[in-house]
Amino acid sequence: MNKVLIVEASESDRRLMAGLLVKSGYEPIAVETMEAAKDEMAKLPPGAVIVSAMKFRGGTARELINWQKTEGYGFPVAAITLIQKEIILQTHI
């Protein structure tokens, strides 16, 4: 089974992503902090991937990517950000 490390501060978002990944046949590992992500990353097998929020407790996706490079890991990292679009309602009279 393919492992996916989820690094996200929001518990509800972690649960949602983990649930979707399980349904698709993946084995998610969900954490909320930089330290926990580092600990879990050290245990990941080859072929694992990381899904990370842009910012989370104790760090950022960029910091996590840089750390893994210095440690010699080469896992793919998908960083997710939320861009809120302004919705403009126009009234036509």
Tab-separated table of N, CA, C and O in Angstrom:
chain	number	residue	atom	x	y	z
A	1	MET	N	0.855	-1.183	0.000
A	1	MET	CA	0.000	0.000	0.000
A	1	MET	C	0.895	1.240	0.000
A	1	MET	O	1.889	1.295	0.701
A	2	ASN	N	0.552	2.257	-0.784
A	2	ASN	CA	1.328	3.493	-0.860
A	2	ASN	C	1.028	4.395	0.328
A	2	ASN	O	-0.118	4.638	0.656
A	3	LYS	N	2.081	4.891	0.943
A	3	LYS	CA	1.910	5.776	2.093
A	3	LYS	C	1.946	7.234	1.656
A	3	LYS	O	2.724	7.616	0.790
A	4	VAL	N	1.079	8.029	2.293
A	4	VAL	CA	1.008	9.463	2.035
A	4	VAL	C	1.070	10.171	3.383
A	4	VAL	O	0.222	9.931	4.245
A	5	LEU	N	2.074	11.017	3.559
A	5	LEU	CA	2.190	11.812	4.778
A	5	LEU	C	1.432	13.116	4.575
A	5	LEU	O	1.724	13.867	3.645
A	6	ILE	N	0.444	13.367	5.420
A	6	ILE	CA	-0.352	14.594	5.367
A	6	ILE	C	0.129	15.507	6.485
A	6	ILE	O	0.122	15.108	7.652
A	7	VAL	N	0.544	16.722	6.133
A	7	VAL	CA	0.992	17.701	7.126
A	7	VAL	C	0.039	18.889	7.047
A	7	VAL	O	0.076	19.666	6.091
A	8	GLU	N	-0.838	18.995	8.032
A	8	GLU	CA	-1.915	19.995	8.002
A	8	GLU	C	-2.298	20.359	9.431
A	8	GLU	O	-2.464	19.470	10.272
A	9	ALA	N	-2.428	21.647	9.708
A	9	ALA	CA	-2.769	22.106	11.055
A	9	ALA	C	-4.222	21.820	11.423
A	9	ALA	O	-4.540	21.557	12.579
A	10	SER	N	-5.105	21.835	10.465
A	10	SER	CA	-6.529	21.652	10.719
A	10	SER	C	-6.879	20.167	10.861
A	10	SER	O	-6.680	19.382	9.927
A	11	GLU	N	-7.413	19.805	12.017
A	11	GLU	CA	-7.785	18.407	12.252
A	11	GLU	C	-8.860	17.946	11.272
A	11	GLU	O	-8.807	16.833	10.751
A	12	SER	N	-9.833	18.805	11.003
A	12	SER	CA	-10.905	18.402	10.086
A	12	SER	C	-10.374	18.205	8.666
A	12	SER	O	-10.795	17.275	7.974
A	13	ASP	N	-9.438	19.039	8.238
A	13	ASP	CA	-8.847	18.869	6.909
A	13	ASP	C	-8.010	17.597	6.841
A	13	ASP	O	-8.030	16.883	5.833
A	14	ARG	N	-7.278	17.298	7.928
A	14	ARG	CA	-6.494	16.057	7.965
A	14	ARG	C	-7.413	14.848	7.847
A	14	ARG	O	-7.133	13.912	7.097
A	15	ARG	N	-8.508	14.871	8.596
A	15	ARG	CA	-9.467	13.750	8.546
A	15	ARG	C	-10.073	13.597	7.152
A	15	ARG	O	-10.217	12.477	6.643
A	16	LEU	N	-10.430	14.715	6.541
A	16	LEU	CA	-11.024	14.674	5.204
A	16	LEU	C	-10.049	14.078	4.187
A	16	LEU	O	-10.397	13.162	3.442
A	17	MET	N	-8.822	14.602	4.170
A	17	MET	CA	-7.826	14.087	3.221
A	17	MET	C	-7.520	12.614	3.479
A	17	MET	O	-7.430	11.821	2.543
A	18	ALA	N	-7.372	12.248	4.750
A	18	ALA	CA	-7.073	10.857	5.087
A	18	ALA	C	-8.206	9.937	4.630
A	18	ALA	O	-7.954	8.868	4.063
A	19	GLY	N	-9.442	10.354	4.859
A	19	GLY	CA	-10.582	9.547	4.442
A	19	GLY	C	-10.625	9.327	2.940
A	19	GLY	O	-10.880	8.216	2.462
A	20	LEU	N	-10.366	10.377	2.180
A	20	LEU	CA	-10.361	10.257	0.717
A	20	LEU	C	-9.227	9.347	0.243
A	20	LEU	O	-9.399	8.552	-0.686
A	21	LEU	N	-8.079	9.466	0.875
A	21	LEU	CA	-6.941	8.630	0.485
A	21	LEU	C	-7.184	7.154	0.807
A	21	LEU	O	-6.840	6.280	0.007
A	22	VAL	N	-7.778	6.874	1.957
A	22	VAL	CA	-8.086	5.488	2.318
A	22	VAL	C	-9.039	4.878	1.296
A	22	VAL	O	-8.840	3.749	0.843
A	23	LYS	N	-10.056	5.622	0.900
A	23	LYS	CA	-11.017	5.125	-0.095
A	23	LYS	C	-10.354	4.830	-1.434
A	23	LYS	O	-10.844	4.001	-2.201
A	24	SER	N	-9.241	5.520	-1.706
A	24	SER	CA	-8.525	5.321	-2.967
A	24	SER	C	-7.397	4.301	-2.842
A	24	SER	O	-6.606	4.130	-3.766
A	25	GLY	N	-7.291	3.659	-1.671
A	25	GLY	CA	-6.318	2.596	-1.518
A	25	GLY	C	-4.960	3.016	-0.974
A	25	GLY	O	-4.005	2.247	-1.057
A	26	TYR	N	-4.859	4.207	-0.425
A	26	TYR	CA	-3.600	4.683	0.141
A	26	TYR	C	-3.609	4.533	1.660
A	26	TYR	O	-4.653	4.417	2.281
A	27	GLU	N	-2.425	4.583	2.232
A	27	GLU	CA	-2.281	4.533	3.683
A	27	GLU	C	-1.804	5.903	4.174
A	27	GLU	O	-0.615	6.203	4.127
A	28	PRO	N	-2.734	6.746	4.632
A	28	PRO	CA	-2.342	8.084	5.072
A	28	PRO	C	-1.769	8.090	6.492
A	28	PRO	O	-2.167	7.292	7.336
A	29	ILE	N	-0.818	8.996	6.686
A	29	ILE	CA	-0.261	9.271	8.007
A	29	ILE	C	-0.444	10.766	8.198
A	29	ILE	O	0.143	11.563	7.455
A	30	ALA	N	-1.270	11.170	9.142
A	30	ALA	CA	-1.613	12.589	9.302
A	30	ALA	C	-0.960	13.175	10.545
A	30	ALA	O	-1.065	12.610	11.630
A	31	VAL	N	-0.282	14.323	10.349
A	31	VAL	CA	0.351	15.037	11.453
A	31	VAL	C	0.049	16.523	11.322
A	31	VAL	O	-0.351	16.992	10.259
A	32	GLU	N	0.261	17.273	12.418
A	32	GLU	CA	-0.050	18.697	12.365
A	32	GLU	C	1.147	19.609	12.568
A	32	GLU	O	1.030	20.814	12.392
A	33	THR	N	2.313	19.079	12.955
A	33	THR	CA	3.455	19.938	13.258
A	33	THR	C	4.676	19.556	12.435
A	33	THR	O	4.782	18.437	11.913
A	34	MET	N	5.633	20.485	12.377
A	34	MET	CA	6.889	20.258	11.670
A	34	MET	C	7.668	19.110	12.308
A	34	MET	O	8.186	18.242	11.605
A	35	GLU	N	7.747	19.096	13.629
A	35	GLU	CA	8.503	18.041	14.312
A	35	GLU	C	7.908	16.664	14.043
A	35	GLU	O	8.634	15.700	13.794
A	36	ALA	N	6.591	16.559	14.102
A	36	ALA	CA	5.931	15.284	13.820
A	36	ALA	C	6.159	14.868	12.367
A	36	ALA	O	6.367	13.683	12.075
A	37	ALA	N	6.139	15.838	11.457
A	37	ALA	CA	6.380	15.549	10.041
A	37	ALA	C	7.792	15.002	9.844
A	37	ALA	O	7.995	14.029	9.110
A	38	LYS	N	8.766	15.608	10.514
A	38	LYS	CA	10.149	15.124	10.412
A	38	LYS	C	10.266	13.701	10.943
A	38	LYS	O	10.917	12.851	10.326
A	39	ASP	N	9.645	13.439	12.079
A	39	ASP	CA	9.693	12.096	12.668
A	39	ASP	C	9.085	11.057	11.729
A	39	ASP	O	9.649	9.978	11.523
A	40	GLU	N	7.925	11.375	11.170
A	40	GLU	CA	7.246	10.427	10.283
A	40	GLU	C	7.968	10.280	8.949
A	40	GLU	O	7.983	9.194	8.362
A	41	MET	N	8.556	11.364	8.465
A	41	MET	CA	9.267	11.309	7.196
A	41	MET	C	10.436	10.318	7.282
A	41	MET	O	10.727	9.608	6.319
A	42	ALA	N	11.078	10.264	8.430
A	42	ALA	CA	12.206	9.349	8.615
A	42	ALA	C	11.778	7.885	8.521
A	42	ALA	O	12.606	7.021	8.243
A	43	LYS	N	10.489	7.614	8.720
A	43	LYS	CA	9.972	6.248	8.681
A	43	LYS	C	9.371	5.853	7.325
A	43	LYS	O	9.016	4.696	7.126
A	44	LEU	N	9.228	6.816	6.424
A	44	LEU	CA	8.541	6.548	5.158
A	44	LEU	C	9.363	5.639	4.248
A	44	LEU	O	10.585	5.783	4.151
A	45	PRO	N	8.687	4.737	3.550
A	45	PRO	CA	9.383	3.875	2.594
A	45	PRO	C	9.580	4.601	1.258
A	45	PRO	O	8.916	5.612	0.994
A	46	PRO	N	10.465	4.094	0.422
A	46	PRO	CA	10.594	4.666	-0.931
A	46	PRO	C	9.244	4.608	-1.636
A	46	PRO	O	8.471	3.674	-1.455
A	47	GLY	N	8.948	5.634	-2.410
A	47	GLY	CA	7.681	5.697	-3.138
A	47	GLY	C	6.591	6.461	-2.421
A	47	GLY	O	5.552	6.740	-2.998
A	48	ALA	N	6.826	6.820	-1.165
A	48	ALA	CA	5.836	7.602	-0.416
A	48	ALA	C	5.833	9.040	-0.930
A	48	ALA	O	6.798	9.503	-1.545
A	49	VAL	N	4.737	9.735	-0.669
A	49	VAL	CA	4.625	11.144	-1.039
A	49	VAL	C	4.132	11.946	0.161
A	49	VAL	O	3.593	11.387	1.114
A	50	ILE	N	4.315	13.259	0.082
A	50	ILE	CA	3.914	14.157	1.162
A	50	ILE	C	2.947	15.185	0.612
A	50	ILE	O	3.206	15.796	-0.424
A	51	VAL	N	1.831	15.366	1.308
A	51	VAL	CA	0.869	16.417	0.992
A	51	VAL	C	0.899	17.379	2.170
A	51	VAL	O	0.652	16.972	3.304
A	52	SER	N	1.222	18.627	1.885
A	52	SER	CA	1.421	19.587	2.972
A	52	SER	C	0.650	20.872	2.733
A	52	SER	O	0.545	21.337	1.602
A	53	ALA	N	0.163	21.437	3.837
A	53	ALA	CA	-0.383	22.794	3.764
A	53	ALA	C	0.797	23.742	3.550
A	53	ALA	O	1.946	23.399	3.861
A	54	MET	N	0.539	24.918	3.037
A	54	MET	CA	1.621	25.891	2.862
A	54	MET	C	2.198	26.294	4.209
A	54	MET	O	3.403	26.477	4.343
A	55	LYS	N	1.326	26.428	5.212
A	55	LYS	CA	1.744	26.774	6.570
A	55	LYS	C	1.060	25.824	7.539
A	55	LYS	O	-0.099	25.473	7.358
A	56	PHE	N	1.791	25.422	8.553
A	56	PHE	CA	1.249	24.564	9.591
A	56	PHE	C	2.016	24.855	10.868
A	56	PHE	O	2.963	25.640	10.860
A	57	ARG	N	1.611	24.226	11.976
A	57	ARG	CA	2.261	24.501	13.259
A	57	ARG	C	3.743	24.179	13.215
A	57	ARG	O	4.137	23.058	12.950
A	58	GLY	N	4.553	25.195	13.449
A	58	GLY	CA	5.994	24.981	13.536
A	58	GLY	C	6.752	25.077	12.235
A	58	GLY	O	7.966	24.899	12.220
A	59	GLY	N	6.069	25.362	11.127
A	59	GLY	CA	6.819	25.456	9.877
A	59	GLY	C	5.963	25.726	8.663
A	59	GLY	O	4.766	25.986	8.751
A	60	THR	N	6.634	25.639	7.519
A	60	THR	CA	5.986	25.836	6.224
A	60	THR	C	6.390	24.696	5.293
A	60	THR	O	7.348	23.961	5.568
A	61	ALA	N	5.669	24.574	4.194
A	61	ALA	CA	6.003	23.545	3.210
A	61	ALA	C	7.421	23.751	2.688
A	61	ALA	O	8.172	22.790	2.519
A	62	ARG	N	7.808	24.986	2.448
A	62	ARG	CA	9.157	25.279	1.944
A	62	ARG	C	10.223	24.811	2.944
A	62	ARG	O	11.226	24.202	2.571
A	63	GLU	N	9.995	25.079	4.223
A	63	GLU	CA	10.953	24.644	5.246
A	63	GLU	C	11.036	23.121	5.308
A	63	GLU	O	12.129	22.561	5.486
A	64	LEU	N	9.906	22.455	5.149
A	64	LEU	CA	9.888	20.996	5.158
A	64	LEU	C	10.657	20.443	3.954
A	64	LEU	O	11.441	19.498	4.087
A	65	ILE	N	10.459	21.045	2.799
A	65	ILE	CA	11.179	20.623	1.591
A	65	ILE	C	12.680	20.828	1.777
A	65	ILE	O	13.487	19.939	1.481
A	66	ASN	N	13.076	21.984	2.279
A	66	ASN	CA	14.499	22.259	2.493
A	66	ASN	C	15.105	21.303	3.510
A	66	ASN	O	16.234	20.826	3.337
A	67	TRP	N	14.369	21.003	4.580
A	67	TRP	CA	14.868	20.085	5.598
A	67	TRP	C	15.090	18.699	5.013
A	67	TRP	O	16.121	18.078	5.254
A	68	GLN	N	14.125	18.222	4.228
A	68	GLN	CA	14.278	16.876	3.679
A	68	GLN	C	15.461	16.803	2.730
A	68	GLN	O	16.145	15.785	2.662
A	69	LYS	N	15.760	17.882	2.012
A	69	LYS	CA	16.932	17.893	1.128
A	69	LYS	C	18.220	17.773	1.928
A	69	LYS	O	19.126	17.027	1.550
A	70	THR	N	18.301	18.508	3.052
A	70	THR	CA	19.522	18.446	3.873
A	70	THR	C	19.692	17.079	4.528
A	70	THR	O	20.815	16.664	4.808
A	71	GLU	N	18.586	16.370	4.754
A	71	GLU	CA	18.640	15.048	5.374
A	71	GLU	C	18.821	13.932	4.343
A	71	GLU	O	18.961	12.769	4.720
A	72	GLY	N	18.756	14.280	3.061
A	72	GLY	CA	18.967	13.284	2.016
A	72	GLY	C	17.721	12.551	1.549
A	72	GLY	O	17.808	11.566	0.828
A	73	TYR	N	16.544	13.027	1.961
A	73	TYR	CA	15.292	12.431	1.487
A	73	TYR	C	14.915	13.080	0.162
A	73	TYR	O	15.269	14.214	-0.110
A	74	GLY	N	14.164	12.352	-0.633
A	74	GLY	CA	13.751	12.900	-1.922
A	74	GLY	C	12.291	12.666	-2.217
A	74	GLY	O	11.917	12.419	-3.356
A	75	PHE	N	11.464	12.737	-1.180
A	75	PHE	CA	10.039	12.490	-1.386
A	75	PHE	C	9.387	13.648	-2.137
A	75	PHE	O	9.679	14.807	-1.847
A	76	PRO	N	8.483	13.347	-3.063
A	76	PRO	CA	7.718	14.412	-3.712
A	76	PRO	C	6.819	15.089	-2.677
A	76	PRO	O	6.219	14.409	-1.831
A	77	VAL	N	6.724	16.407	-2.755
A	77	VAL	CA	5.885	17.173	-1.833
A	77	VAL	C	4.882	17.982	-2.644
A	77	VAL	O	5.266	18.749	-3.522
A	78	ALA	N	3.597	17.808	-2.337
A	78	ALA	CA	2.545	18.629	-2.929
A	78	ALA	C	2.084	19.596	-1.847
A	78	ALA	O	1.576	19.176	-0.817
A	79	ALA	N	2.320	20.889	-2.077
A	79	ALA	CA	1.907	21.912	-1.112
A	79	ALA	C	0.575	22.499	-1.560
A	79	ALA	O	0.416	22.894	-2.715
A	80	ILE	N	-0.364	22.551	-0.635
A	80	ILE	CA	-1.718	23.006	-0.946
A	80	ILE	C	-1.984	24.337	-0.258
A	80	ILE	O	-1.687	24.520	0.909
A	81	THR	N	-2.536	25.250	-1.022
A	81	THR	CA	-2.912	26.542	-0.466
A	81	THR	C	-4.364	26.816	-0.821
A	81	THR	O	-4.888	26.275	-1.791
A	82	LEU	N	-4.995	27.647	-0.021
A	82	LEU	CA	-6.382	28.024	-0.276
A	82	LEU	C	-6.399	29.474	-0.719
A	82	LEU	O	-5.919	30.351	-0.005
A	83	ILE	N	-6.902	29.688	-1.885
A	83	ILE	CA	-7.044	31.056	-2.388
A	83	ILE	C	-8.526	31.377	-2.395
A	83	ILE	O	-9.311	30.731	-3.082
A	84	GLN	N	-8.886	32.346	-1.596
A	84	GLN	CA	-10.287	32.720	-1.540
A	84	GLN	C	-10.563	33.763	-2.619
A	84	GLN	O	-9.900	34.783	-2.683
A	85	LYS	N	-11.525	33.462	-3.440
A	85	LYS	CA	-11.898	34.388	-4.505
A	85	LYS	C	-13.042	35.260	-4.023
A	85	LYS	O	-13.964	34.782	-3.368
A	86	GLU	N	-12.936	36.510	-4.345
A	86	GLU	CA	-14.010	37.425	-3.983
A	86	GLU	C	-15.172	37.219	-4.935
A	86	GLU	O	-14.996	37.163	-6.149
A	87	ILE	N	-16.324	37.073	-4.388
A	87	ILE	CA	-17.521	36.896	-5.209
A	87	ILE	C	-18.256	38.246	-5.248
A	87	ILE	O	-18.585	38.804	-4.212
A	88	ILE	N	-18.449	38.714	-6.447
A	88	ILE	CA	-19.124	39.999	-6.611
A	88	ILE	C	-20.528	39.754	-7.145
A	88	ILE	O	-20.712	39.121	-8.178
A	89	LEU	N	-21.510	40.214	-6.385
A	89	LEU	CA	-22.901	40.086	-6.820
A	89	LEU	C	-23.360	41.410	-7.376
A	89	LEU	O	-23.187	42.450	-6.754
A	90	GLN	N	-23.896	41.370	-8.538
A	90	GLN	CA	-24.395	42.606	-9.146
A	90	GLN	C	-25.920	42.522	-9.247
A	90	GLN	O	-26.471	41.502	-9.591
A	91	THR	N	-26.530	43.628	-8.937
A	91	THR	CA	-27.976	43.699	-9.042
A	91	THR	C	-28.327	44.500	-10.293
A	91	THR	O	-27.838	45.612	-10.486
A	92	HIS	N	-29.121	43.918	-11.134
A	92	HIS	CA	-29.554	44.602	-12.350
A	92	HIS	C	-30.992	45.081	-12.139
A	92	HIS	O	-31.875	44.300	-11.845
A	93	ILE	N	-31.157	46.359	-12.301
A	93	ILE	CA	-32.495	46.938	-12.100
A	93	ILE	C	-33.096	47.272	-13.446
A	93	ILE	O	-32.528	47.764	-14.324
